[in-house]
């Protein structure tokens, strides 16, 4: 398979190495735009399909019009247990890893003020609600091994190792005020990967008739280079909603809610490379130094963000057996502060060890994630149960970065251009059903999150989730449980050369979640 653009489309949304040590990328925008299944165990058990359903605390974050269907006040909490497993395949190597988590993905309370059935008035009452929902779980762990092989022709002009990548980054640097490449790398060595490589003697600056150029200080054309990477991600994206809903003649339900989103995300990546190299040759073509080399590149990244959005929705019940729902959510406006630090350690053939680190830094910026629109329908079969379906539209190409520190808009021009080029609009589908027998409930659902990448023609990055659920409903108390199984396949590259080549790792991801909801009506 030929992959035109390598990106990481993951349940945990793993980042690739940036062209510079600290730049925001299109993957940052996608991480906060692509949302998981959230809500109570009842809603998760039916695949998250709830736009037309109503009367569940989860409607605060989906369609606040559902608040208008509450006849009594209600409070609930939803703890959950999850595992994310990844099988990584690079060349002939297969590596598996798994991460387990415990969390409270949802909790909420609704206060209902409802007119009695004998009271007059077209407006039948209103409900006010508060809830907190986990939109994304970023906890994940990935390990892979890879072998970078030299070309068949040992004299070919090629590049494949991360040291070659460092040299290309150096050659692509913009020089200012007549400075030389050597001066630029030395004076900015604590701000970029290529600067670290220069200071640890992995690359150097040479000169020929065309001028200065950077190149690796080793030639490794006849021996495979071994690579390994560990990526540990932690954190979550959560939303606090406050909303109101009302009922008109018990036919039309209207609602609105304000969502305040918080993001906490951290990632630690360690990349290892080991090979055999020839340092240089004398005038007779004999090596001046040769032997094994190894390097470790460590990258630590933490971000915290806050965003706000508005949701408005409606549910129409033309007859008792049918409900139609629609909701729109404005773009979410975020502000972020990133903290970052990188280090590079190189061991040379003579046993010498060189270590350098970047200066720890922080950067503030803004991000706007896309508008969302959802429609739904539900069919009820008396007291036997119901089936419901949702369709959601979101254009991932509409995410935009902006500066918050008075910098020119051109600072994010390249990143925003990449977002438009690499992402596309998507339609997400949700389908669920519930069967009722006395106080018992049995549920099943399916959720399909569309592949957001323009480069993928076979939807390999679509996230498919199958769900099952059950529950018991009493007069003032209920308990529900749900099981969710999600899977996706994505392609990840630790570094990409300017011609689009680079190592490719296939990640087959699977996520299993079990959630429970305990609720009380009052």
Short mmCIF file of C-alpha atoms in Angstrom, two decimals:
data_model
loop_
_atom_site.label_atom_id
_atom_site.label_comp_id
_atom_site.label_asym_id
_atom_site.label_seq_id
_atom_site.Cartn_x
_atom_site.Cartn_y
_atom_site.Cartn_z
CA UNK A 1 0.00 0.00 0.00
CA UNK A 2 1.28 3.45 -0.84
CA UNK A 3 0.50 5.98 1.88
CA UNK A 4 0.58 9.53 0.56
CA UNK A 5 0.43 11.22 3.92
CA UNK A 6 1.36 9.49 7.17
CA UNK A 7 -0.58 10.61 10.18
CA UNK A 8 -1.62 9.06 13.47
CA UNK A 9 -5.36 8.45 13.79
CA UNK A 10 -5.74 6.86 17.15
CA UNK A 11 -8.19 6.28 19.97
CA UNK A 12 -5.56 8.08 22.02
CA UNK A 13 -4.49 10.28 19.11
CA UNK A 14 -0.73 9.79 19.27
CA UNK A 15 1.45 12.57 17.93
CA UNK A 16 4.23 12.19 15.39
CA UNK A 17 7.60 13.92 15.72
CA UNK A 18 7.31 17.56 14.72
CA UNK A 19 9.57 19.19 12.19
CA UNK A 20 10.77 21.35 15.07
CA UNK A 21 10.81 20.46 18.71
CA UNK A 22 7.89 22.58 19.84
CA UNK A 23 5.53 23.33 16.95
CA UNK A 24 1.77 22.79 17.04
CA UNK A 25 0.59 20.41 14.32
CA UNK A 26 -2.65 19.42 12.64
CA UNK A 27 -2.71 16.38 14.93
CA UNK A 28 -3.16 18.66 17.94
CA UNK A 29 -6.30 20.08 16.33
CA UNK A 30 -7.67 16.62 15.59
CA UNK A 31 -7.02 15.40 19.13
CA UNK A 32 -9.54 17.91 20.49
CA UNK A 33 -12.01 17.71 17.57
CA UNK A 34 -12.64 13.97 17.33
CA UNK A 35 -14.81 12.95 20.27
CA UNK A 36 -15.55 9.60 21.83
CA UNK A 37 -18.80 8.10 23.16
CA UNK A 38 -19.89 9.72 26.39
CA UNK A 39 -22.84 9.78 28.75
CA UNK A 40 -24.58 7.46 31.18
CA UNK A 41 -24.32 3.67 30.90
CA UNK A 42 -27.80 3.67 29.37
CA UNK A 43 -26.72 5.96 26.54
CA UNK A 44 -23.35 4.27 26.02
CA UNK A 45 -25.14 0.92 25.87
CA UNK A 46 -27.08 2.12 22.80
CA UNK A 47 -24.00 3.45 20.98
CA UNK A 48 -24.47 7.06 22.07
CA UNK A 49 -27.59 7.53 19.91
CA UNK A 50 -29.67 10.01 21.92
CA UNK A 51 -30.47 13.10 19.83
CA UNK A 52 -34.17 12.20 19.61
CA UNK A 53 -34.42 10.21 22.84
CA UNK A 54 -34.52 12.75 25.69
CA UNK A 55 -35.14 12.33 29.43
CA UNK A 56 -31.57 11.27 30.25
CA UNK A 57 -28.99 13.39 32.07
CA UNK A 58 -26.62 12.73 29.15
CA UNK A 59 -28.78 14.95 26.92
CA UNK A 60 -27.08 18.00 28.47
CA UNK A 61 -23.98 17.30 26.37
CA UNK A 62 -25.84 16.00 23.32
CA UNK A 63 -29.28 17.59 22.85
CA UNK A 64 -30.39 19.81 25.77
CA UNK A 65 -33.96 19.73 24.45
CA UNK A 66 -34.18 16.35 26.16
CA UNK A 67 -34.27 18.17 29.50
CA UNK A 68 -37.83 19.23 28.68
CA UNK A 69 -38.98 15.60 28.97
CA UNK A 70 -38.05 15.19 32.61
CA UNK A 71 -41.03 14.77 34.91
CA UNK A 72 -38.98 14.37 38.10
CA UNK A 73 -35.61 15.55 39.32
CA UNK A 74 -32.73 13.13 39.02
CA UNK A 75 -29.09 12.62 40.04
CA UNK A 76 -26.65 9.98 38.77
CA UNK A 77 -22.98 8.99 38.71
CA UNK A 78 -21.15 6.74 36.23
CA UNK A 79 -17.82 5.09 37.15
CA UNK A 80 -15.95 3.16 34.49
CA UNK A 81 -13.06 0.78 33.82
CA UNK A 82 -11.17 0.70 30.53
CA UNK A 83 -8.24 -0.84 28.70
CA UNK A 84 -6.53 0.32 25.52
CA UNK A 85 -4.37 -2.21 23.69
CA UNK A 86 -2.15 -1.57 20.68
CA UNK A 87 -0.47 -4.02 18.35
CA UNK A 88 2.28 -2.25 16.40
CA UNK A 89 3.71 -3.72 13.20
CA UNK A 90 6.90 -2.39 11.59
CA UNK A 91 8.55 -4.51 8.90
CA UNK A 92 8.66 -8.02 10.40
CA UNK A 93 8.38 -6.93 14.03
CA UNK A 94 5.09 -7.13 15.96
CA UNK A 95 4.84 -5.58 19.43
CA UNK A 96 1.82 -5.34 21.74
CA UNK A 97 1.12 -3.09 24.72
CA UNK A 98 -1.84 -2.27 26.94
CA UNK A 99 -2.95 0.49 29.34
CA UNK A 100 -5.71 0.17 31.98
CA UNK A 101 -7.65 3.05 33.49
CA UNK A 102 -10.29 3.75 36.15
CA UNK A 103 -12.37 6.91 35.91
CA UNK A 104 -15.75 8.58 36.39
CA UNK A 105 -16.74 9.43 32.80
CA UNK A 106 -20.10 10.99 33.65
CA UNK A 107 -22.10 12.51 36.50
CA UNK A 108 -25.01 14.93 36.62
CA UNK A 109 -28.10 16.31 38.25
CA UNK A 110 -31.39 17.64 36.84
CA UNK A 111 -33.94 19.75 38.70
CA UNK A 112 -37.38 19.50 37.14
CA UNK A 113 -40.34 21.85 37.61
CA UNK A 114 -43.27 20.26 35.85
CA UNK A 115 -46.95 21.20 35.77
CA UNK A 116 -49.41 18.57 36.82
CA UNK A 117 -51.51 16.81 34.20
CA UNK A 118 -54.59 18.72 35.39
CA UNK A 119 -52.91 22.14 35.26
CA UNK A 120 -53.60 24.35 32.28
CA UNK A 121 -51.02 25.95 30.00
CA UNK A 122 -49.25 25.09 26.77
CA UNK A 123 -45.80 25.33 28.34
CA UNK A 124 -45.66 22.29 30.57
CA UNK A 125 -42.63 23.16 32.65
CA UNK A 126 -38.87 23.44 32.57
CA UNK A 127 -35.79 21.60 33.79
CA UNK A 128 -32.35 22.84 34.77
CA UNK A 129 -29.33 20.55 34.68
CA UNK A 130 -25.64 20.26 35.43
CA UNK A 131 -23.37 17.49 34.21
CA UNK A 132 -19.75 16.60 33.60
CA UNK A 133 -18.74 14.25 30.80
CA UNK A 134 -15.44 12.78 29.69
CA UNK A 135 -15.19 13.43 25.96
CA UNK A 136 -11.86 11.68 25.38
CA UNK A 137 -9.55 9.38 27.30
CA UNK A 138 -5.91 9.97 26.31
CA UNK A 139 -4.32 7.25 28.44
CA UNK A 140 -2.39 4.92 26.19
CA UNK A 141 0.96 3.20 25.82
CA UNK A 142 2.64 2.16 22.57
CA UNK A 143 5.90 0.30 21.92
CA UNK A 144 7.33 -0.77 18.61
CA UNK A 145 10.57 -2.03 17.09
CA UNK A 146 11.79 -1.41 13.57
CA UNK A 147 14.75 -2.06 11.31
CA UNK A 148 15.77 0.57 8.77
CA UNK A 149 17.47 -1.15 5.89
CA UNK A 150 20.02 0.47 3.55
CA UNK A 151 19.35 0.47 -0.21
CA UNK A 152 20.52 -2.40 -2.39
CA UNK A 153 23.08 -0.11 -4.02
CA UNK A 154 25.59 0.84 -1.30
CA UNK A 155 26.65 3.89 -3.32
CA UNK A 156 23.12 5.23 -3.67
CA UNK A 157 22.30 8.70 -2.42
CA UNK A 158 19.74 7.92 0.26
CA UNK A 159 18.43 8.82 3.68
CA UNK A 160 16.60 6.67 6.19
CA UNK A 161 17.84 7.06 9.79
CA UNK A 162 16.72 9.71 12.24
CA UNK A 163 20.25 11.13 12.07
CA UNK A 164 19.68 11.67 8.34
CA UNK A 165 16.44 13.40 9.32
CA UNK A 166 18.28 15.71 11.70
CA UNK A 167 20.66 16.65 8.88
CA UNK A 168 17.74 17.44 6.57
CA UNK A 169 16.16 19.65 9.24
CA UNK A 170 19.44 21.53 9.49
CA UNK A 171 19.65 22.01 5.72
CA UNK A 172 16.11 23.37 5.68
CA UNK A 173 16.80 26.04 8.28
CA UNK A 174 16.18 29.67 7.38
CA UNK A 175 19.28 31.80 7.93
CA UNK A 176 19.03 35.44 8.97
CA UNK A 177 21.33 38.46 8.77
CA UNK A 178 24.15 36.78 6.93
CA UNK A 179 24.65 34.08 9.55
CA UNK A 180 26.23 30.82 8.49
CA UNK A 181 24.58 27.44 8.94
CA UNK A 182 27.26 26.53 11.47
CA UNK A 183 26.49 29.68 13.49
CA UNK A 184 22.75 29.10 13.29
CA UNK A 185 22.99 25.55 14.63
CA UNK A 186 25.38 26.50 17.41
CA UNK A 187 23.51 29.57 18.61
CA UNK A 188 20.09 27.86 18.51
CA UNK A 189 21.18 24.41 19.64
CA UNK A 190 18.83 24.45 22.63
CA UNK A 191 15.71 25.11 20.53
CA UNK A 192 15.49 22.34 17.93
CA UNK A 193 16.22 18.69 17.21
CA UNK A 194 18.87 19.54 14.63
CA UNK A 195 20.54 21.81 17.17
CA UNK A 196 20.71 18.97 19.68
CA UNK A 197 22.12 16.65 17.00
CA UNK A 198 24.78 19.23 16.13
CA UNK A 199 25.87 19.62 19.75
CA UNK A 200 26.02 15.83 20.31
CA UNK A 201 28.21 15.34 17.21
CA UNK A 202 25.67 13.33 15.27
CA UNK A 203 25.72 15.87 12.41
CA UNK A 204 28.18 18.54 11.33
CA UNK A 205 28.43 21.34 8.77
CA UNK A 206 30.59 20.88 5.66
CA UNK A 207 31.27 23.02 2.64
CA UNK A 208 31.68 22.35 -1.06
CA UNK A 209 31.55 24.42 -4.21
CA UNK A 210 27.82 25.00 -3.66
CA UNK A 211 28.23 26.26 -0.11
CA UNK A 212 27.50 24.97 3.36
CA UNK A 213 25.48 21.84 4.05
CA UNK A 214 24.79 19.59 7.03
CA UNK A 215 25.41 15.86 6.95
CA UNK A 216 25.62 12.96 9.41
CA UNK A 217 29.02 12.31 10.94
CA UNK A 218 28.62 8.63 10.09
CA UNK A 219 28.01 6.52 7.01
CA UNK A 220 25.99 3.36 7.66
CA UNK A 221 25.21 1.94 4.23
CA UNK A 222 25.92 -1.75 4.72
CA UNK A 223 24.36 -2.53 8.12
CA UNK A 224 20.72 -2.43 9.23
CA UNK A 225 19.89 0.26 11.77
CA UNK A 226 17.72 -0.82 14.70
CA UNK A 227 15.04 1.50 16.06
CA UNK A 228 12.65 1.37 18.97
CA UNK A 229 10.14 3.85 20.40
CA UNK A 230 8.05 4.06 23.56
CA UNK A 231 5.12 6.49 23.69
CA UNK A 232 3.20 7.00 26.94
CA UNK A 233 0.18 9.31 26.88
CA UNK A 234 -1.93 10.45 29.82
CA UNK A 235 -4.88 12.75 30.37
CA UNK A 236 -8.44 13.43 29.31
CA UNK A 237 -10.80 15.93 27.72
CA UNK A 238 -13.89 16.70 29.80
CA UNK A 239 -16.89 18.98 29.46
CA UNK A 240 -19.01 20.64 32.15
CA UNK A 241 -22.50 21.51 30.88
CA UNK A 242 -25.13 23.77 32.32
CA UNK A 243 -28.45 23.81 30.50
CA UNK A 244 -32.21 24.32 30.48
CA UNK A 245 -35.02 22.64 28.62
CA UNK A 246 -38.75 23.12 28.29
CA UNK A 247 -41.83 21.43 26.85
CA UNK A 248 -44.54 22.94 24.67
CA UNK A 249 -47.76 20.91 24.70
CA UNK A 250 -45.60 17.79 25.24
CA UNK A 251 -45.07 17.85 21.49
CA UNK A 252 -42.16 20.23 21.03
CA UNK A 253 -39.17 20.28 23.34
CA UNK A 254 -36.54 23.03 23.24
CA UNK A 255 -33.27 23.40 25.09
CA UNK A 256 -29.89 25.08 25.26
CA UNK A 257 -26.68 24.47 27.18
CA UNK A 258 -23.27 26.00 27.61
CA UNK A 259 -20.31 23.65 27.63
CA UNK A 260 -17.03 24.43 29.36
CA UNK A 261 -14.31 22.07 28.15
CA UNK A 262 -11.08 21.31 29.99
CA UNK A 263 -8.09 19.50 28.51
CA UNK A 264 -5.19 17.90 30.35
CA UNK A 265 -2.78 15.98 28.16
CA UNK A 266 0.81 14.84 28.58
CA UNK A 267 3.02 12.64 26.45
CA UNK A 268 6.48 11.20 26.94
CA UNK A 269 8.28 9.70 23.95
CA UNK A 270 11.61 7.91 23.90
CA UNK A 271 13.10 7.07 20.53
CA UNK A 272 16.14 4.75 20.34
CA UNK A 273 18.40 4.15 17.36
CA UNK A 274 21.42 1.83 17.16
CA UNK A 275 23.69 1.23 14.19
CA UNK A 276 27.22 0.72 12.92
CA UNK A 277 28.94 3.57 11.22
CA UNK A 278 32.12 4.79 9.63
CA UNK A 279 32.99 8.24 10.92
CA UNK A 280 35.08 9.38 7.97
CA UNK A 281 37.79 8.23 5.53
CA UNK A 282 41.36 9.26 4.96
CA UNK A 283 42.81 10.21 1.58
CA UNK A 284 43.43 6.55 0.77
CA UNK A 285 39.81 5.60 1.44
CA UNK A 286 40.52 3.92 4.76
CA UNK A 287 38.15 4.57 7.72
CA UNK A 288 39.49 6.88 10.40
CA UNK A 289 37.00 5.58 12.93
CA UNK A 290 34.26 3.00 12.91
CA UNK A 291 32.05 1.11 15.33
CA UNK A 292 28.62 1.08 16.95
CA UNK A 293 26.64 4.17 17.80
CA UNK A 294 23.38 4.65 19.70
CA UNK A 295 21.14 7.55 20.52
CA UNK A 296 18.13 8.27 22.72
CA UNK A 297 15.79 11.13 21.92
CA UNK A 298 13.45 12.02 24.77
CA UNK A 299 10.50 14.37 24.26
CA UNK A 300 8.19 15.51 27.08
CA UNK A 301 5.06 17.51 26.33
CA UNK A 302 2.24 18.76 28.57
CA UNK A 303 -0.71 20.96 27.66
CA UNK A 304 -3.66 22.42 29.53
CA UNK A 305 -6.57 24.08 27.82
CA UNK A 306 -10.01 25.53 28.42
CA UNK A 307 -12.77 26.00 25.87
CA UNK A 308 -16.41 27.05 25.62
CA UNK A 309 -19.26 26.20 23.27
CA UNK A 310 -23.03 26.55 22.96
CA UNK A 311 -25.56 23.87 22.06
CA UNK A 312 -29.18 24.40 21.06
CA UNK A 313 -31.60 21.64 20.20
CA UNK A 314 -35.16 20.56 19.60
CA UNK A 315 -37.17 17.36 19.78
CA UNK A 316 -40.52 17.01 18.06
CA UNK A 317 -43.01 14.26 18.88
CA UNK A 318 -45.66 14.17 16.11
CA UNK A 319 -47.16 10.97 17.61
CA UNK A 320 -46.35 9.07 20.76
CA UNK A 321 -44.40 6.41 18.87
CA UNK A 322 -42.07 8.76 16.96
CA UNK A 323 -39.57 11.41 18.03
CA UNK A 324 -37.43 13.60 15.77
CA UNK A 325 -34.42 15.45 17.16
CA UNK A 326 -31.87 17.97 15.95
CA UNK A 327 -29.06 19.88 17.60
CA UNK A 328 -26.21 22.15 16.63
CA UNK A 329 -23.05 22.94 18.55
CA UNK A 330 -21.02 26.04 17.89
CA UNK A 331 -17.27 25.76 17.31
CA UNK A 332 -15.43 25.34 20.60
CA UNK A 333 -13.05 28.23 21.30
CA UNK A 334 -10.00 27.07 23.27
CA UNK A 335 -6.96 28.68 24.82
CA UNK A 336 -3.97 26.44 25.53
CA UNK A 337 -0.65 26.64 27.31
CA UNK A 338 1.96 24.08 26.25
CA UNK A 339 5.05 23.08 28.23
CA UNK A 340 7.83 21.19 26.45
CA UNK A 341 11.31 19.81 26.90
CA UNK A 342 13.54 17.55 24.80
CA UNK A 343 16.92 15.88 25.30
CA UNK A 344 19.27 13.90 23.10
CA UNK A 345 21.98 11.48 24.24
CA UNK A 346 24.47 9.98 21.77
CA UNK A 347 27.04 7.23 22.41
CA UNK A 348 29.80 7.09 19.80
CA UNK A 349 31.98 4.22 18.61
CA UNK A 350 34.83 5.20 20.96
CA UNK A 351 32.56 5.05 24.02
CA UNK A 352 32.19 8.79 24.30
CA UNK A 353 28.77 10.02 25.44
CA UNK A 354 27.34 13.41 24.52
CA UNK A 355 24.15 14.74 26.10
CA UNK A 356 22.25 17.94 25.34
CA UNK A 357 18.79 19.26 26.25
CA UNK A 358 16.56 22.06 25.08
CA UNK A 359 15.63 24.92 27.33
CA UNK A 360 12.23 24.14 28.94
CA UNK A 361 9.63 26.39 27.41
CA UNK A 362 5.99 27.41 27.38
CA UNK A 363 3.75 28.67 24.61
CA UNK A 364 0.21 30.11 24.63
CA UNK A 365 -2.15 29.92 21.68
CA UNK A 366 -5.81 29.59 20.69
CA UNK A 367 -7.64 26.83 18.82
CA UNK A 368 -11.15 26.74 17.38
CA UNK A 369 -12.56 23.27 16.71
CA UNK A 370 -15.32 22.62 14.15
CA UNK A 371 -19.08 23.23 14.25
CA UNK A 372 -21.19 20.08 14.72
CA UNK A 373 -24.74 19.31 13.57
CA UNK A 374 -26.71 16.20 14.52
CA UNK A 375 -30.09 14.78 13.57
CA UNK A 376 -31.87 11.80 15.10
CA UNK A 377 -35.01 9.71 15.06
CA UNK A 378 -36.50 7.29 17.59
CA UNK A 379 -39.35 4.78 17.31
CA UNK A 380 -41.11 3.55 20.45
CA UNK A 381 -43.06 0.29 20.67
CA UNK A 382 -45.43 0.93 23.56
CA UNK A 383 -43.70 -0.35 26.68
CA UNK A 384 -41.70 -3.01 24.84
CA UNK A 385 -38.73 -0.81 23.89
CA UNK A 386 -37.38 1.48 21.19
CA UNK A 387 -34.86 1.86 18.39
CA UNK A 388 -33.02 5.10 17.73
CA UNK A 389 -30.46 6.43 15.24
CA UNK A 390 -28.30 9.55 14.92
CA UNK A 391 -26.30 11.08 12.11
CA UNK A 392 -23.69 13.74 12.89
CA UNK A 393 -21.82 16.06 10.52
CA UNK A 394 -18.46 17.62 11.37
CA UNK A 395 -15.85 19.14 9.06
CA UNK A 396 -12.44 18.47 10.61
CA UNK A 397 -10.79 20.73 8.02
CA UNK A 398 -12.38 23.78 9.68
CA UNK A 399 -10.23 23.69 12.83
CA UNK A 400 -8.00 26.77 13.15
CA UNK A 401 -5.03 27.83 15.29
CA UNK A 402 -4.56 31.47 16.27
CA UNK A 403 -2.05 33.45 18.27
CA UNK A 404 -2.90 34.91 21.68
CA UNK A 405 0.33 36.86 22.16
CA UNK A 406 0.04 39.49 19.42
CA UNK A 407 2.04 37.53 16.86
CA UNK A 408 1.27 37.67 13.18
CA UNK A 409 -1.42 35.32 11.88
CA UNK A 410 1.26 33.89 9.59
CA UNK A 411 2.71 32.03 12.61
CA UNK A 412 0.06 29.33 12.13
CA UNK A 413 -0.42 29.73 8.38
CA UNK A 414 1.44 26.51 7.51
CA UNK A 415 -0.31 24.48 10.23
CA UNK A 416 -3.77 25.75 9.24
CA UNK A 417 -2.97 24.98 5.62
CA UNK A 418 -2.04 21.42 6.63
CA UNK A 419 -5.36 21.08 8.45
CA UNK A 420 -7.27 22.08 5.32
CA UNK A 421 -5.18 19.82 3.09
CA UNK A 422 -5.03 16.71 5.27
CA UNK A 423 -8.50 16.61 6.85
CA UNK A 424 -12.00 16.42 5.42
CA UNK A 425 -15.60 16.47 6.57
CA UNK A 426 -17.09 13.34 8.04
CA UNK A 427 -20.47 11.84 8.88
CA UNK A 428 -20.69 9.83 12.09
CA UNK A 429 -23.42 7.23 12.59
CA UNK A 430 -24.99 5.97 15.81
CA UNK A 431 -27.60 3.23 16.14
CA UNK A 432 -29.14 1.77 19.29
CA UNK A 433 -32.03 -0.25 20.65
CA UNK A 434 -33.53 -1.06 24.04
CA UNK A 435 -35.88 -3.90 24.98
CA UNK A 436 -37.94 -3.83 28.17
CA UNK A 437 -39.26 -6.66 30.33
CA UNK A 438 -40.89 -5.58 33.57
CA UNK A 439 -38.14 -3.69 35.46
CA UNK A 440 -35.32 -5.07 33.29
CA UNK A 441 -33.66 -3.37 30.31
CA UNK A 442 -31.51 -4.90 27.55
CA UNK A 443 -29.58 -2.74 25.10
CA UNK A 444 -27.29 -2.88 22.07
CA UNK A 445 -25.72 -0.29 19.81
CA UNK A 446 -23.20 0.60 17.11
CA UNK A 447 -21.17 3.78 16.64
CA UNK A 448 -19.09 4.69 13.59
CA UNK A 449 -16.70 7.66 13.74
CA UNK A 450 -15.73 8.67 10.20
CA UNK A 451 -12.16 8.64 8.90
CA UNK A 452 -11.09 12.32 8.95
CA UNK A 453 -8.10 12.03 6.57
CA UNK A 454 -8.13 13.03 2.91
CA UNK A 455 -5.23 10.67 2.16
CA UNK A 456 -7.12 7.56 3.24
CA UNK A 457 -9.28 6.09 0.49
CA UNK A 458 -10.36 2.91 2.30
CA UNK A 459 -11.53 4.42 5.61
CA UNK A 460 -8.83 2.55 7.55
CA UNK A 461 -8.92 5.17 10.30
CA UNK A 462 -12.66 4.87 10.94
CA UNK A 463 -13.38 4.01 14.58
CA UNK A 464 -16.05 1.33 14.95
CA UNK A 465 -17.63 0.68 18.34
CA UNK A 466 -20.04 -2.11 19.33
CA UNK A 467 -21.95 -1.79 22.59
CA UNK A 468 -24.10 -3.90 24.90
CA UNK A 469 -26.01 -2.84 28.00
CA UNK A 470 -28.48 -3.85 30.65
CA UNK A 471 -30.24 -2.25 33.58
CA UNK A 472 -32.91 -2.31 36.25
CA UNK A 473 -35.46 0.51 36.65
CA UNK A 474 -37.40 0.90 39.89
CA UNK A 475 -39.72 3.71 40.97
CA UNK A 476 -37.06 5.96 42.49
CA UNK A 477 -33.83 4.12 41.73
CA UNK A 478 -32.03 2.62 38.76
CA UNK A 479 -28.76 0.94 37.91
CA UNK A 480 -27.34 0.41 34.42
CA UNK A 481 -24.25 -1.22 32.95
CA UNK A 482 -22.68 -1.08 29.49
CA UNK A 483 -19.79 -2.70 27.63
CA UNK A 484 -18.07 -0.97 24.69
CA UNK A 485 -15.60 -2.49 22.23
CA UNK A 486 -13.84 -0.13 19.79
CA UNK A 487 -11.22 -0.75 17.12
CA UNK A 488 -9.29 1.16 14.50
CA UNK A 489 -6.11 0.92 12.42
CA UNK A 490 -3.75 3.83 11.90
CA UNK A 491 -0.35 4.49 10.41
CA UNK A 492 2.31 6.34 12.33
CA UNK A 493 5.67 7.70 11.25
CA UNK A 494 8.27 8.77 13.83
CA UNK A 495 9.76 11.18 11.27
CA UNK A 496 9.04 12.09 7.66
CA UNK A 497 11.55 13.46 5.16
CA UNK A 498 10.62 16.31 2.86
CA UNK A 499 10.09 13.86 -0.02
CA UNK A 500 7.43 12.04 2.00
CA UNK A 501 9.50 8.97 2.86
CA UNK A 502 10.21 7.63 6.33
CA UNK A 503 9.58 4.60 8.56
CA UNK A 504 5.93 3.55 8.80
CA UNK A 505 4.37 1.75 11.76
CA UNK A 506 0.92 0.18 11.56
CA UNK A 507 -0.97 0.44 14.86
CA UNK A 508 -3.97 -1.82 15.37
CA UNK A 509 -5.83 -0.40 18.35
CA UNK A 510 -8.63 -1.84 20.43
CA UNK A 511 -10.41 -0.34 23.41
CA UNK A 512 -12.67 -2.08 25.92
CA UNK A 513 -14.74 -0.13 28.45
CA UNK A 514 -17.20 -1.18 31.14
CA UNK A 515 -19.32 1.55 32.76
CA UNK A 516 -21.97 1.53 35.49
CA UNK A 517 -24.56 4.18 36.33
CA UNK A 518 -26.39 4.53 39.61
CA UNK A 519 -29.27 7.02 39.62
CA UNK A 520 -31.94 8.32 41.95
CA UNK A 521 -35.19 10.17 41.16
CA UNK A 522 -36.62 12.69 43.61
#
